[in-house]
PDB file of C-alpha atoms in Angstrom:
ATOM      1  CA  UNK G 974     -56.249  -4.971  20.532  1.00  0.00           C
ATOM      2  CA  UNK G 975     -53.390  -2.905  19.096  1.00  0.00           C
ATOM      3  CA  UNK G 976     -54.318   0.751  18.667  1.00  0.00           C
ATOM      4  CA  UNK G 977     -53.498   2.318  15.325  1.00  0.00           C
ATOM      5  CA  UNK G 978     -51.342   5.469  15.403  1.00  0.00           C
ATOM      6  CA  UNK G 979     -53.404   8.638  15.086  1.00  0.00           C
ATOM      7  CA  UNK G 980     -52.500  10.589  11.923  1.00  0.00           C
ATOM      8  CA  UNK G 981     -51.867  14.336  12.280  1.00  0.00           C
ATOM      9  CA  UNK G 982     -54.864  16.588  11.574  1.00  0.00           C
ATOM     10  CA  UNK G 983     -55.094  17.849   7.991  1.00  0.00           C
ATOM     11  CA  UNK G 984     -56.128  21.374   7.040  1.00  0.00           C
ATOM     12  CA  UNK G 985     -57.678  22.824   3.882  1.00  0.00           C
ATOM     13  CA  UNK G 986     -56.750  26.462   3.197  1.00  0.00           C
ATOM     14  CA  UNK G 987     -59.001  28.342   0.778  1.00  0.00           C
ATOM     15  CA  UNK G 988     -58.084  31.806  -0.551  1.00  0.00           C
ATOM     16  CA  UNK G 989     -57.924  33.281  -4.036  1.00  0.00           C
ATOM     17  CA  UNK G 990     -54.811  35.294  -3.135  1.00  0.00           C
ATOM     18  CA  UNK G 991     -51.488  33.415  -3.525  1.00  0.00           C
ATOM     19  CA  UNK G 992     -49.865  35.744  -0.995  1.00  0.00           C
ATOM     20  CA  UNK G 993     -52.554  35.030   1.610  1.00  0.00           C
ATOM     21  CA  UNK G 994     -52.218  31.293   1.001  1.00  0.00           C
ATOM     22  CA  UNK G 995     -48.467  31.624   1.480  1.00  0.00           C
ATOM     23  CA  UNK G 996     -48.969  33.417   4.805  1.00  0.00           C
ATOM     24  CA  UNK G 997     -51.444  30.809   6.034  1.00  0.00           C
ATOM     25  CA  UNK G 998     -49.266  27.934   4.852  1.00  0.00           C
ATOM     26  CA  UNK G 999     -46.232  29.363   6.614  1.00  0.00           C
ATOM     27  CA  UNK G1000     -48.119  29.941   9.871  1.00  0.00           C
ATOM     28  CA  UNK G1001     -49.593  26.422   9.823  1.00  0.00           C
ATOM     29  CA  UNK G1002     -46.642  24.529   8.376  1.00  0.00           C
ATOM     30  CA  UNK G1003     -46.752  22.026  11.256  1.00  0.00           C
ATOM     31  CA  UNK G1004     -49.871  20.444   9.713  1.00  0.00           C
ATOM     32  CA  UNK G1005     -50.405  18.552   6.450  1.00  0.00           C
ATOM     33  CA  UNK G1006     -52.057  21.131   4.188  1.00  0.00           C
ATOM     34  CA  UNK G1007     -54.323  21.198   1.150  1.00  0.00           C
ATOM     35  CA  UNK G1008     -54.899  24.476  -0.689  1.00  0.00           C
ATOM     36  CA  UNK G1009     -57.658  25.752  -2.961  1.00  0.00           C
ATOM     37  CA  UNK G1010     -58.073  29.083  -4.743  1.00  0.00           C
ATOM     38  CA  UNK G1011     -61.858  29.063  -5.245  1.00  0.00           C
ATOM     39  CA  UNK G1012     -65.018  27.616  -3.771  1.00  0.00           C
ATOM     40  CA  UNK G1013     -65.568  24.859  -6.321  1.00  0.00           C
ATOM     41  CA  UNK G1014     -62.033  23.564  -5.885  1.00  0.00           C
ATOM     42  CA  UNK G1015     -62.486  23.699  -2.113  1.00  0.00           C
ATOM     43  CA  UNK G1016     -65.669  21.609  -2.315  1.00  0.00           C
ATOM     44  CA  UNK G1017     -63.938  19.046  -4.512  1.00  0.00           C
ATOM     45  CA  UNK G1018     -60.969  18.695  -2.154  1.00  0.00           C
ATOM     46  CA  UNK G1019     -63.200  18.608   0.928  1.00  0.00           C
ATOM     47  CA  UNK G1020     -65.293  15.754  -0.495  1.00  0.00           C
ATOM     48  CA  UNK G1021     -62.247  13.805  -1.624  1.00  0.00           C
ATOM     49  CA  UNK G1022     -59.887  14.303   1.321  1.00  0.00           C
ATOM     50  CA  UNK G1023     -62.236  15.044   4.259  1.00  0.00           C
ATOM     51  CA  UNK G1024     -59.824  17.410   6.053  1.00  0.00           C
ATOM     52  CA  UNK G1025     -60.108  17.948   9.785  1.00  0.00           C
ATOM     53  CA  UNK G1026     -60.492  21.724   9.517  1.00  0.00           C
ATOM     54  CA  UNK G1027     -61.162  24.242   6.732  1.00  0.00           C
ATOM     55  CA  UNK G1028     -59.884  27.825   6.775  1.00  0.00           C
ATOM     56  CA  UNK G1029     -62.036  29.738   4.304  1.00  0.00           C
ATOM     57  CA  UNK G1030     -61.801  33.201   2.767  1.00  0.00           C
ATOM     58  CA  UNK G1031     -65.080  34.984   2.020  1.00  0.00           C
ATOM     59  CA  UNK G1032     -64.455  37.294  -0.938  1.00  0.00           C
ATOM     60  CA  UNK G1033     -63.477  35.059  -3.846  1.00  0.00           C
ATOM     61  CA  UNK G1034     -64.430  35.161  -7.550  1.00  0.00           C
ATOM     62  CA  UNK G1035     -67.299  32.912  -8.571  1.00  0.00           C
ATOM     63  CA  UNK G1036     -68.500  31.058  -5.487  1.00  0.00           C
ATOM     64  CA  UNK G1037     -67.738  33.118  -2.385  1.00  0.00           C
ATOM     65  CA  UNK G1038     -66.871  31.728   1.017  1.00  0.00           C
ATOM     66  CA  UNK G1039     -70.389  32.027   2.378  1.00  0.00           C
ATOM     67  CA  UNK G1040     -71.843  29.880  -0.412  1.00  0.00           C
ATOM     68  CA  UNK G1041     -68.951  27.423  -0.099  1.00  0.00           C
ATOM     69  CA  UNK G1042     -69.659  27.022   3.613  1.00  0.00           C
ATOM     70  CA  UNK G1043     -73.388  26.682   2.948  1.00  0.00           C
ATOM     71  CA  UNK G1044     -72.773  23.835   0.501  1.00  0.00           C
ATOM     72  CA  UNK G1045     -70.320  22.125   2.846  1.00  0.00           C
ATOM     73  CA  UNK G1046     -72.926  22.142   5.608  1.00  0.00           C
ATOM     74  CA  UNK G1047     -75.655  20.816   3.307  1.00  0.00           C
ATOM     75  CA  UNK G1048     -73.713  17.672   2.389  1.00  0.00           C
ATOM     76  CA  UNK G1049     -73.751  14.764   4.851  1.00  0.00           C
ATOM     77  CA  UNK G1050     -70.177  13.856   3.961  1.00  0.00           C
ATOM     78  CA  UNK G1051     -68.740  17.288   4.830  1.00  0.00           C
ATOM     79  CA  UNK G1052     -71.216  18.892   7.210  1.00  0.00           C
ATOM     80  CA  UNK G1053     -69.234  17.882  10.304  1.00  0.00           C
ATOM     81  CA  UNK G1054     -65.955  19.450   9.116  1.00  0.00           C
ATOM     82  CA  UNK G1055     -65.379  22.614  11.179  1.00  0.00           C
ATOM     83  CA  UNK G1056     -64.948  25.823   9.185  1.00  0.00           C
ATOM     84  CA  UNK G1057     -63.060  28.941  10.247  1.00  0.00           C
ATOM     85  CA  UNK G1058     -63.602  32.059   8.152  1.00  0.00           C
ATOM     86  CA  UNK G1059     -60.374  33.997   7.597  1.00  0.00           C
ATOM     87  CA  UNK G1060     -61.275  37.284   5.940  1.00  0.00           C
ATOM     88  CA  UNK G1061     -60.761  41.004   5.615  1.00  0.00           C
ATOM     89  CA  UNK G1062     -64.466  41.632   6.285  1.00  0.00           C
ATOM     90  CA  UNK G1063     -64.752  42.890   9.849  1.00  0.00           C
ATOM     91  CA  UNK G1064     -68.349  44.171   9.996  1.00  0.00           C
ATOM     92  CA  UNK G1065     -70.603  42.668  12.639  1.00  0.00           C
ATOM     93  CA  UNK G1066     -73.135  41.636   9.977  1.00  0.00           C
ATOM     94  CA  UNK G1067     -70.498  39.660   8.072  1.00  0.00           C
ATOM     95  CA  UNK G1068     -69.336  37.894  11.207  1.00  0.00           C
ATOM     96  CA  UNK G1069     -72.915  37.151  12.277  1.00  0.00           C
ATOM     97  CA  UNK G1070     -73.678  35.622   8.871  1.00  0.00           C
ATOM     98  CA  UNK G1071     -70.524  33.515   9.079  1.00  0.00           C
ATOM     99  CA  UNK G1072     -71.549  31.974  12.381  1.00  0.00           C
ATOM    100  CA  UNK G1073     -75.145  31.570  11.183  1.00  0.00           C
ATOM    101  CA  UNK G1074     -73.853  29.458   8.286  1.00  0.00           C
ATOM    102  CA  UNK G1075     -72.143  27.098  10.712  1.00  0.00           C
ATOM    103  CA  UNK G1076     -68.603  28.439  11.097  1.00  0.00           C
ATOM    104  CA  UNK G1077     -66.868  27.660  14.387  1.00  0.00           C
ATOM    105  CA  UNK G1078     -64.683  30.786  14.359  1.00  0.00           C
ATOM    106  CA  UNK G1079     -64.213  34.042  12.448  1.00  0.00           C
ATOM    107  CA  UNK G1080     -60.724  35.503  12.110  1.00  0.00           C
ATOM    108  CA  UNK G1081     -60.074  38.879  10.496  1.00  0.00           C
ATOM    109  CA  UNK G1082     -57.016  39.831   8.482  1.00  0.00           C
ATOM    110  CA  UNK G1083     -54.227  40.791   8.760  1.00  0.00           C
ATOM    111  CA  UNK G1084     -53.218  37.392  10.076  1.00  0.00           C
ATOM    112  CA  UNK G1085     -51.423  37.221  13.414  1.00  0.00           C
ATOM    113  CA  UNK G1086     -49.620  33.862  13.135  1.00  0.00           C
ATOM    114  CA  UNK G1087     -49.437  33.054  16.845  1.00  0.00           C
ATOM    115  CA  UNK G1088     -53.115  33.831  17.437  1.00  0.00           C
ATOM    116  CA  UNK G1089     -54.071  31.893  14.307  1.00  0.00           C
ATOM    117  CA  UNK G1090     -52.151  28.830  15.488  1.00  0.00           C
ATOM    118  CA  UNK G1091     -53.780  28.949  18.928  1.00  0.00           C
ATOM    119  CA  UNK G1092     -57.300  29.243  17.528  1.00  0.00           C
ATOM    120  CA  UNK G1093     -56.693  26.485  15.003  1.00  0.00           C
ATOM    121  CA  UNK G1094     -55.266  24.234  17.725  1.00  0.00           C
ATOM    122  CA  UNK G1095     -58.309  24.900  19.920  1.00  0.00           C
ATOM    123  CA  UNK G1096     -60.725  23.874  17.162  1.00  0.00           C
ATOM    124  CA  UNK G1097     -58.709  20.768  16.323  1.00  0.00           C
ATOM    125  CA  UNK G1098     -58.747  19.765  19.979  1.00  0.00           C
ATOM    126  CA  UNK G1099     -62.524  20.177  20.117  1.00  0.00           C
ATOM    127  CA  UNK G1100     -62.927  18.109  16.958  1.00  0.00           C
ATOM    128  CA  UNK G1101     -60.683  15.360  18.330  1.00  0.00           C
ATOM    129  CA  UNK G1102     -62.845  15.179  21.451  1.00  0.00           C
ATOM    130  CA  UNK G1103     -66.032  15.024  19.381  1.00  0.00           C
ATOM    131  CA  UNK G1104     -64.557  12.286  17.201  1.00  0.00           C
ATOM    132  CA  UNK G1105     -63.523  10.337  20.289  1.00  0.00           C
ATOM    133  CA  UNK G1106     -67.007  10.589  21.779  1.00  0.00           C
ATOM    134  CA  UNK G1107     -68.576   9.460  18.499  1.00  0.00           C
ATOM    135  CA  UNK G1108     -66.204   6.510  18.307  1.00  0.00           C
ATOM    136  CA  UNK G1109     -67.015   5.535  21.885  1.00  0.00           C
ATOM    137  CA  UNK G1110     -70.728   5.695  21.069  1.00  0.00           C
ATOM    138  CA  UNK G1111     -70.196   3.385  18.081  1.00  0.00           C
ATOM    139  CA  UNK G1112     -67.819   0.884  19.703  1.00  0.00           C
ATOM    140  CA  UNK G1113     -68.328  -2.105  21.965  1.00  0.00           C
ATOM    141  CA  UNK G1114     -66.209  -1.490  25.051  1.00  0.00           C
ATOM    142  CA  UNK G1115     -65.058  -5.079  25.571  1.00  0.00           C
ATOM    143  CA  UNK G1116     -64.172  -6.170  22.038  1.00  0.00           C
ATOM    144  CA  UNK G1117     -63.484  -2.789  20.374  1.00  0.00           C
ATOM    145  CA  UNK G1118     -65.711  -3.906  17.490  1.00  0.00           C
ATOM    146  CA  UNK G1119     -68.637  -1.873  16.211  1.00  0.00           C
ATOM    147  CA  UNK G1120     -71.608  -2.093  18.547  1.00  0.00           C
ATOM    148  CA  UNK G1121     -75.162  -2.980  17.633  1.00  0.00           C
ATOM    149  CA  UNK G1122     -76.290   0.627  17.216  1.00  0.00           C
ATOM    150  CA  UNK G1123     -73.498   1.442  14.786  1.00  0.00           C
ATOM    151  CA  UNK G1124     -74.031  -1.795  12.895  1.00  0.00           C
ATOM    152  CA  UNK G1125     -77.683  -0.926  12.315  1.00  0.00           C
ATOM    153  CA  UNK G1126     -76.729   2.462  10.849  1.00  0.00           C
ATOM    154  CA  UNK G1127     -74.168   0.929   8.476  1.00  0.00           C
ATOM    155  CA  UNK G1128     -76.489  -1.956   7.621  1.00  0.00           C
ATOM    156  CA  UNK G1129     -79.225   0.437   6.498  1.00  0.00           C
ATOM    157  CA  UNK G1130     -76.764   2.247   4.224  1.00  0.00           C
ATOM    158  CA  UNK G1131     -75.523  -1.008   2.704  1.00  0.00           C
ATOM    159  CA  UNK G1132     -79.096  -2.204   2.235  1.00  0.00           C
ATOM    160  CA  UNK G1133     -79.973   0.981   0.364  1.00  0.00           C
ATOM    161  CA  UNK G1134     -76.850   0.656  -1.780  1.00  0.00           C
ATOM    162  CA  UNK G1135     -77.591  -2.982  -2.619  1.00  0.00           C
ATOM    163  CA  UNK G1136     -81.121  -2.104  -3.712  1.00  0.00           C
ATOM    164  CA  UNK G1137     -79.993   0.881  -5.747  1.00  0.00           C
ATOM    165  CA  UNK G1138     -77.213  -0.880  -7.637  1.00  0.00           C
ATOM    166  CA  UNK G1139     -78.544  -4.473  -7.527  1.00  0.00           C
ATOM    167  CA  UNK G1140     -75.408  -5.742  -5.787  1.00  0.00           C
ATOM    168  CA  UNK G1141     -75.101  -8.801  -3.504  1.00  0.00           C
ATOM    169  CA  UNK G1142     -75.401  -8.469   0.250  1.00  0.00           C
ATOM    170  CA  UNK G1143     -74.718 -11.166   2.856  1.00  0.00           C
ATOM    171  CA  UNK G1144     -75.055 -11.465   6.614  1.00  0.00           C
ATOM    172  CA  UNK G1145     -73.354 -14.017   8.844  1.00  0.00           C
ATOM    173  CA  UNK G1146     -74.513 -14.496  12.427  1.00  0.00           C
ATOM    174  CA  UNK G1147     -71.899 -15.988  14.767  1.00  0.00           C
ATOM    175  CA  UNK G1148     -72.589 -17.550  18.166  1.00  0.00           C
ATOM    176  CA  UNK G1149     -70.023 -19.001  20.579  1.00  0.00           C
ATOM    177  CA  UNK G1150     -70.947 -22.593  21.386  1.00  0.00           C
ATOM    178  CA  UNK G1151     -71.721 -23.378  25.039  1.00  0.00           C
ATOM    179  CA  UNK G1152     -70.445 -20.004  26.195  1.00  0.00           C
ATOM    180  CA  UNK G1153     -72.473 -20.014  29.419  1.00  0.00           C
ATOM    181  CA  UNK G1154     -70.800 -23.282  30.360  1.00  0.00           C
ATOM    182  CA  UNK G1155     -67.434 -21.720  29.509  1.00  0.00           C
ATOM    183  CA  UNK G1156     -68.117 -18.841  31.892  1.00  0.00           C
ATOM    184  CA  UNK G1157     -69.336 -21.212  34.601  1.00  0.00           C
ATOM    185  CA  UNK G1158     -66.185 -23.306  34.279  1.00  0.00           C
ATOM    186  CA  UNK G1159     -63.471 -20.690  33.801  1.00  0.00           C
ATOM    187  CA  UNK G1160     -65.006 -17.494  35.175  1.00  0.00           C
ATOM    188  CA  UNK G1161     -66.149 -14.250  33.581  1.00  0.00           C
ATOM    189  CA  UNK G1162     -62.664 -12.799  33.223  1.00  0.00           C
ATOM    190  CA  UNK G1163     -61.654 -15.767  31.087  1.00  0.00           C
ATOM    191  CA  UNK G1164     -64.965 -15.407  29.257  1.00  0.00           C
ATOM    192  CA  UNK G1165     -64.159 -11.804  28.397  1.00  0.00           C
ATOM    193  CA  UNK G1166     -60.717 -12.801  27.144  1.00  0.00           C
ATOM    194  CA  UNK G1167     -62.309 -15.502  25.014  1.00  0.00           C
ATOM    195  CA  UNK G1168     -64.714 -13.013  23.429  1.00  0.00           C
ATOM    196  CA  UNK G1169     -61.871 -10.594  22.730  1.00  0.00           C
ATOM    197  CA  UNK G1170     -59.844 -13.327  21.041  1.00  0.00           C
ATOM    198  CA  UNK G1171     -62.811 -14.300  18.879  1.00  0.00           C
ATOM    199  CA  UNK G1172     -63.502 -10.659  18.020  1.00  0.00           C
ATOM    200  CA  UNK G1173     -59.893 -10.203  16.944  1.00  0.00           C
ATOM    201  CA  UNK G1174     -60.072 -13.319  14.791  1.00  0.00           C
ATOM    202  CA  UNK G1175     -63.332 -12.207  13.168  1.00  0.00           C
ATOM    203  CA  UNK G1176     -61.918  -8.775  12.467  1.00  0.00           C
ATOM    204  CA  UNK G1177     -58.825 -10.296  10.874  1.00  0.00           C
ATOM    205  CA  UNK G1178     -61.004 -12.467   8.642  1.00  0.00           C
ATOM    206  CA  UNK G1179     -62.728  -9.488   7.029  1.00  0.00           C
ATOM    207  CA  UNK G1180     -60.126  -7.762   4.894  1.00  0.00           C
ATOM    208  CA  UNK G1181     -62.137  -5.796   2.336  1.00  0.00           C
ATOM    209  CA  UNK G1182     -62.928  -2.141   2.955  1.00  0.00           C
ATOM    210  CA  UNK G1183     -66.708  -2.640   2.928  1.00  0.00           C
ATOM    211  CA  UNK G1184     -66.787  -5.668   5.230  1.00  0.00           C
ATOM    212  CA  UNK G1185     -67.836  -5.159   8.829  1.00  0.00           C
ATOM    213  CA  UNK G1186     -68.065  -7.202  12.009  1.00  0.00           C
ATOM    214  CA  UNK G1187     -69.992  -6.078  15.072  1.00  0.00           C
ATOM    215  CA  UNK G1188     -70.816  -7.449  18.470  1.00  0.00           C
ATOM    216  CA  UNK G1189     -74.541  -8.116  18.363  1.00  0.00           C
ATOM    217  CA  UNK G1190     -74.850  -8.867  22.059  1.00  0.00           C
ATOM    218  CA  UNK G1191     -73.521 -11.321  24.639  1.00  0.00           C
ATOM    219  CA  UNK G1192     -71.636 -14.042  22.768  1.00  0.00           C
ATOM    220  CA  UNK G1193     -73.198 -13.196  19.387  1.00  0.00           C
ATOM    221  CA  UNK G1194     -71.493 -11.379  16.526  1.00  0.00           C
ATOM    222  CA  UNK G1195     -72.674 -10.363  13.070  1.00  0.00           C
ATOM    223  CA  UNK G1196     -70.624  -9.997   9.875  1.00  0.00           C
ATOM    224  CA  UNK G1197     -71.767  -7.743   7.035  1.00  0.00           C
ATOM    225  CA  UNK G1198     -70.412  -8.832   3.649  1.00  0.00           C
ATOM    226  CA  UNK G1199     -71.505  -6.582   0.778  1.00  0.00           C
ATOM    227  CA  UNK G1200     -70.553  -7.083  -2.858  1.00  0.00           C
ATOM    228  CA  UNK G1201     -69.635 -10.775  -2.733  1.00  0.00           C
ATOM    229  CA  UNK G1202     -71.572 -13.769  -3.994  1.00  0.00           C
ATOM    230  CA  UNK G1203     -73.314 -16.177  -1.660  1.00  0.00           C
ATOM    231  CA  UNK G1204     -70.705 -18.825  -2.476  1.00  0.00           C
ATOM    232  CA  UNK G1205     -67.864 -16.427  -1.670  1.00  0.00           C
ATOM    233  CA  UNK G1206     -69.541 -15.486   1.605  1.00  0.00           C
ATOM    234  CA  UNK G1207     -69.928 -19.180   2.471  1.00  0.00           C
ATOM    235  CA  UNK G1208     -66.234 -19.785   1.802  1.00  0.00           C
ATOM    236  CA  UNK G1209     -65.346 -16.878   4.069  1.00  0.00           C
ATOM    237  CA  UNK G1210     -67.671 -18.168   6.779  1.00  0.00           C
ATOM    238  CA  UNK G1211     -66.039 -21.608   6.602  1.00  0.00           C
ATOM    239  CA  UNK G1212     -62.644 -19.964   7.037  1.00  0.00           C
ATOM    240  CA  UNK G1213     -63.986 -18.161  10.112  1.00  0.00           C
ATOM    241  CA  UNK G1214     -65.063 -21.503  11.572  1.00  0.00           C
ATOM    242  CA  UNK G1215     -61.541 -22.824  11.177  1.00  0.00           C
ATOM    243  CA  UNK G1216     -59.909 -19.655  12.484  1.00  0.00           C
ATOM    244  CA  UNK G1217     -61.850 -19.936  15.737  1.00  0.00           C
ATOM    245  CA  UNK G1218     -60.948 -23.610  16.077  1.00  0.00           C
ATOM    246  CA  UNK G1219     -57.308 -22.725  15.485  1.00  0.00           C
ATOM    247  CA  UNK G1220     -57.381 -20.364  18.461  1.00  0.00           C
ATOM    248  CA  UNK G1221     -57.397 -23.584  20.500  1.00  0.00           C
ATOM    249  CA  UNK G1222     -59.020 -21.984  23.545  1.00  0.00           C
ATOM    250  CA  UNK G1223     -59.643 -24.836  25.985  1.00  0.00           C
ATOM    251  CA  UNK G1224     -63.311 -25.604  26.717  1.00  0.00           C
ATOM    252  CA  UNK G1225     -63.731 -28.609  28.994  1.00  0.00           C
ATOM    253  CA  UNK G1226     -67.519 -28.215  29.188  1.00  0.00           C
ATOM    254  CA  UNK G1227     -68.217 -28.175  25.456  1.00  0.00           C
ATOM    255  CA  UNK G1228     -70.032 -31.197  24.059  1.00  0.00           C
ATOM    256  CA  UNK G1229     -68.707 -30.798  20.504  1.00  0.00           C
ATOM    257  CA  UNK G1230     -64.966 -30.292  21.144  1.00  0.00           C
ATOM    258  CA  UNK G1231     -62.431 -29.746  23.905  1.00  0.00           C
ATOM    259  CA  UNK G1232     -61.793 -26.211  22.608  1.00  0.00           C
ATOM    260  CA  UNK G1233     -63.992 -23.202  21.861  1.00  0.00           C
ATOM    261  CA  UNK G1234     -66.047 -23.411  18.659  1.00  0.00           C
ATOM    262  CA  UNK G1235     -68.704 -21.272  17.006  1.00  0.00           C
ATOM    263  CA  UNK G1236     -71.890 -21.825  15.032  1.00  0.00           C
ATOM    264  CA  UNK G1237     -72.610 -19.679  11.975  1.00  0.00           C
ATOM    265  CA  UNK G1238     -75.728 -18.808   9.995  1.00  0.00           C
ATOM    266  CA  UNK G1239     -75.463 -17.183   6.557  1.00  0.00           C
ATOM    267  CA  UNK G1240     -78.199 -15.465   4.567  1.00  0.00           C
ATOM    268  CA  UNK G1241     -77.902 -13.631   1.241  1.00  0.00           C
ATOM    269  CA  UNK G1242     -80.162 -10.859  -0.003  1.00  0.00           C
ATOM    270  CA  UNK G1243     -83.143 -12.188  -1.950  1.00  0.00           C
ATOM    271  CA  UNK G1244     -85.700  -9.520  -2.855  1.00  0.00           C
ATOM    272  CA  UNK G1245     -88.401 -12.153  -3.262  1.00  0.00           C
ATOM    273  CA  UNK G1246     -88.029 -12.915   0.470  1.00  0.00           C
ATOM    274  CA  UNK G1247     -86.518  -9.858   2.122  1.00  0.00           C
ATOM    275  CA  UNK G1248     -88.366  -6.538   2.148  1.00  0.00           C
ATOM    276  CA  UNK G1249     -86.034  -4.988   4.714  1.00  0.00           C
ATOM    277  CA  UNK G1250     -82.596  -5.623   6.125  1.00  0.00           C
ATOM    278  CA  UNK G1251     -84.201  -6.822   9.339  1.00  0.00           C
ATOM    279  CA  UNK G1252     -85.849  -9.646   7.410  1.00  0.00           C
ATOM    280  CA  UNK G1253     -82.433 -10.555   6.017  1.00  0.00           C
ATOM    281  CA  UNK G1254     -81.107 -10.550   9.580  1.00  0.00           C
ATOM    282  CA  UNK G1255     -83.962 -12.784  10.711  1.00  0.00           C
ATOM    283  CA  UNK G1256     -83.062 -15.212   7.938  1.00  0.00           C
ATOM    284  CA  UNK G1257     -79.412 -15.285   9.061  1.00  0.00           C
ATOM    285  CA  UNK G1258     -80.581 -15.780  12.634  1.00  0.00           C
ATOM    286  CA  UNK G1259     -82.736 -18.714  11.522  1.00  0.00           C
ATOM    287  CA  UNK G1260     -79.719 -20.227   9.767  1.00  0.00           C
ATOM    288  CA  UNK G1261     -77.758 -19.837  13.001  1.00  0.00           C
ATOM    289  CA  UNK G1262     -80.562 -21.531  14.935  1.00  0.00           C
ATOM    290  CA  UNK G1263     -80.443 -24.422  12.477  1.00  0.00           C
ATOM    291  CA  UNK G1264     -76.664 -24.720  12.861  1.00  0.00           C
ATOM    292  CA  UNK G1265     -77.040 -24.993  16.630  1.00  0.00           C
ATOM    293  CA  UNK G1266     -79.930 -27.452  16.340  1.00  0.00           C
ATOM    294  CA  UNK G1267     -77.891 -29.659  14.006  1.00  0.00           C
ATOM    295  CA  UNK G1268     -75.017 -30.040  16.458  1.00  0.00           C
ATOM    296  CA  UNK G1269     -73.151 -26.677  16.494  1.00  0.00           C
ATOM    297  CA  UNK G1270     -69.575 -26.068  15.329  1.00  0.00           C
ATOM    298  CA  UNK G1271     -70.798 -25.651  11.760  1.00  0.00           C
ATOM    299  CA  UNK G1272     -72.161 -23.283   9.119  1.00  0.00           C
ATOM    300  CA  UNK G1273     -75.712 -23.359   7.790  1.00  0.00           C
ATOM    301  CA  UNK G1274     -76.589 -21.352   4.673  1.00  0.00           C
ATOM    302  CA  UNK G1275     -80.142 -20.248   3.853  1.00  0.00           C
TER     303      UNK G1275
END
């Protein structure tokens, strides 16, 4: 799959002094910057923009830097953003409190631009490594789709959202028809290439921001489709069927076609039947079983 270019890290600078902001902005001009002059504004920008690093003054009118950091670390959306305190307070107690609140570094004024840049770069490098490790933990190595563990986390969030706002939620289970026979005929390398092609096609089929496709295991995939009606989800599933056919991957051992096909099972949230997202998944899995029992290369909706 084609890797997307990595955007440059973005920084949020927070200081009530325009002159201090100017010094910080000049020293860190190589990065895209957001600026805030008080704690409330900093919280708003942090929640909206999710910067990669926050440089935070302590003594500010209203909400000081300590309270701003405390609130950042209490919110799930912002708690993983590293914070560096940049302040004129150089007492050991102040520095100790800063680290106790979750800061990753504590820099005292006056600012030394070269040292500031090096310490900022070090924290950004650490964050990039953490992000990479998290992505690896959430991603299937072969297909580069979300893995089962990550899917379950996202699925729980979407389930909670659907219950809270009474919005539709659909699951589509996808299984490659006669995949064992494909591997036996063409070899496991060809089998891996087949799965990658199908994964790419599935990913291209889901264009909305909330849609998600994951590798469930082996030759099975699962598509999460929140916020669309059952009929819309069925139309999308039918288009997936055709997309896979159009790949025209030869399959001499398939009984249903001379190319690779898939079977799909669709289930939509019904609170009279589903008390958890796992029950919804079981329903989609039953629909998939029915599709395979009825001849494969088709969609069954329950």
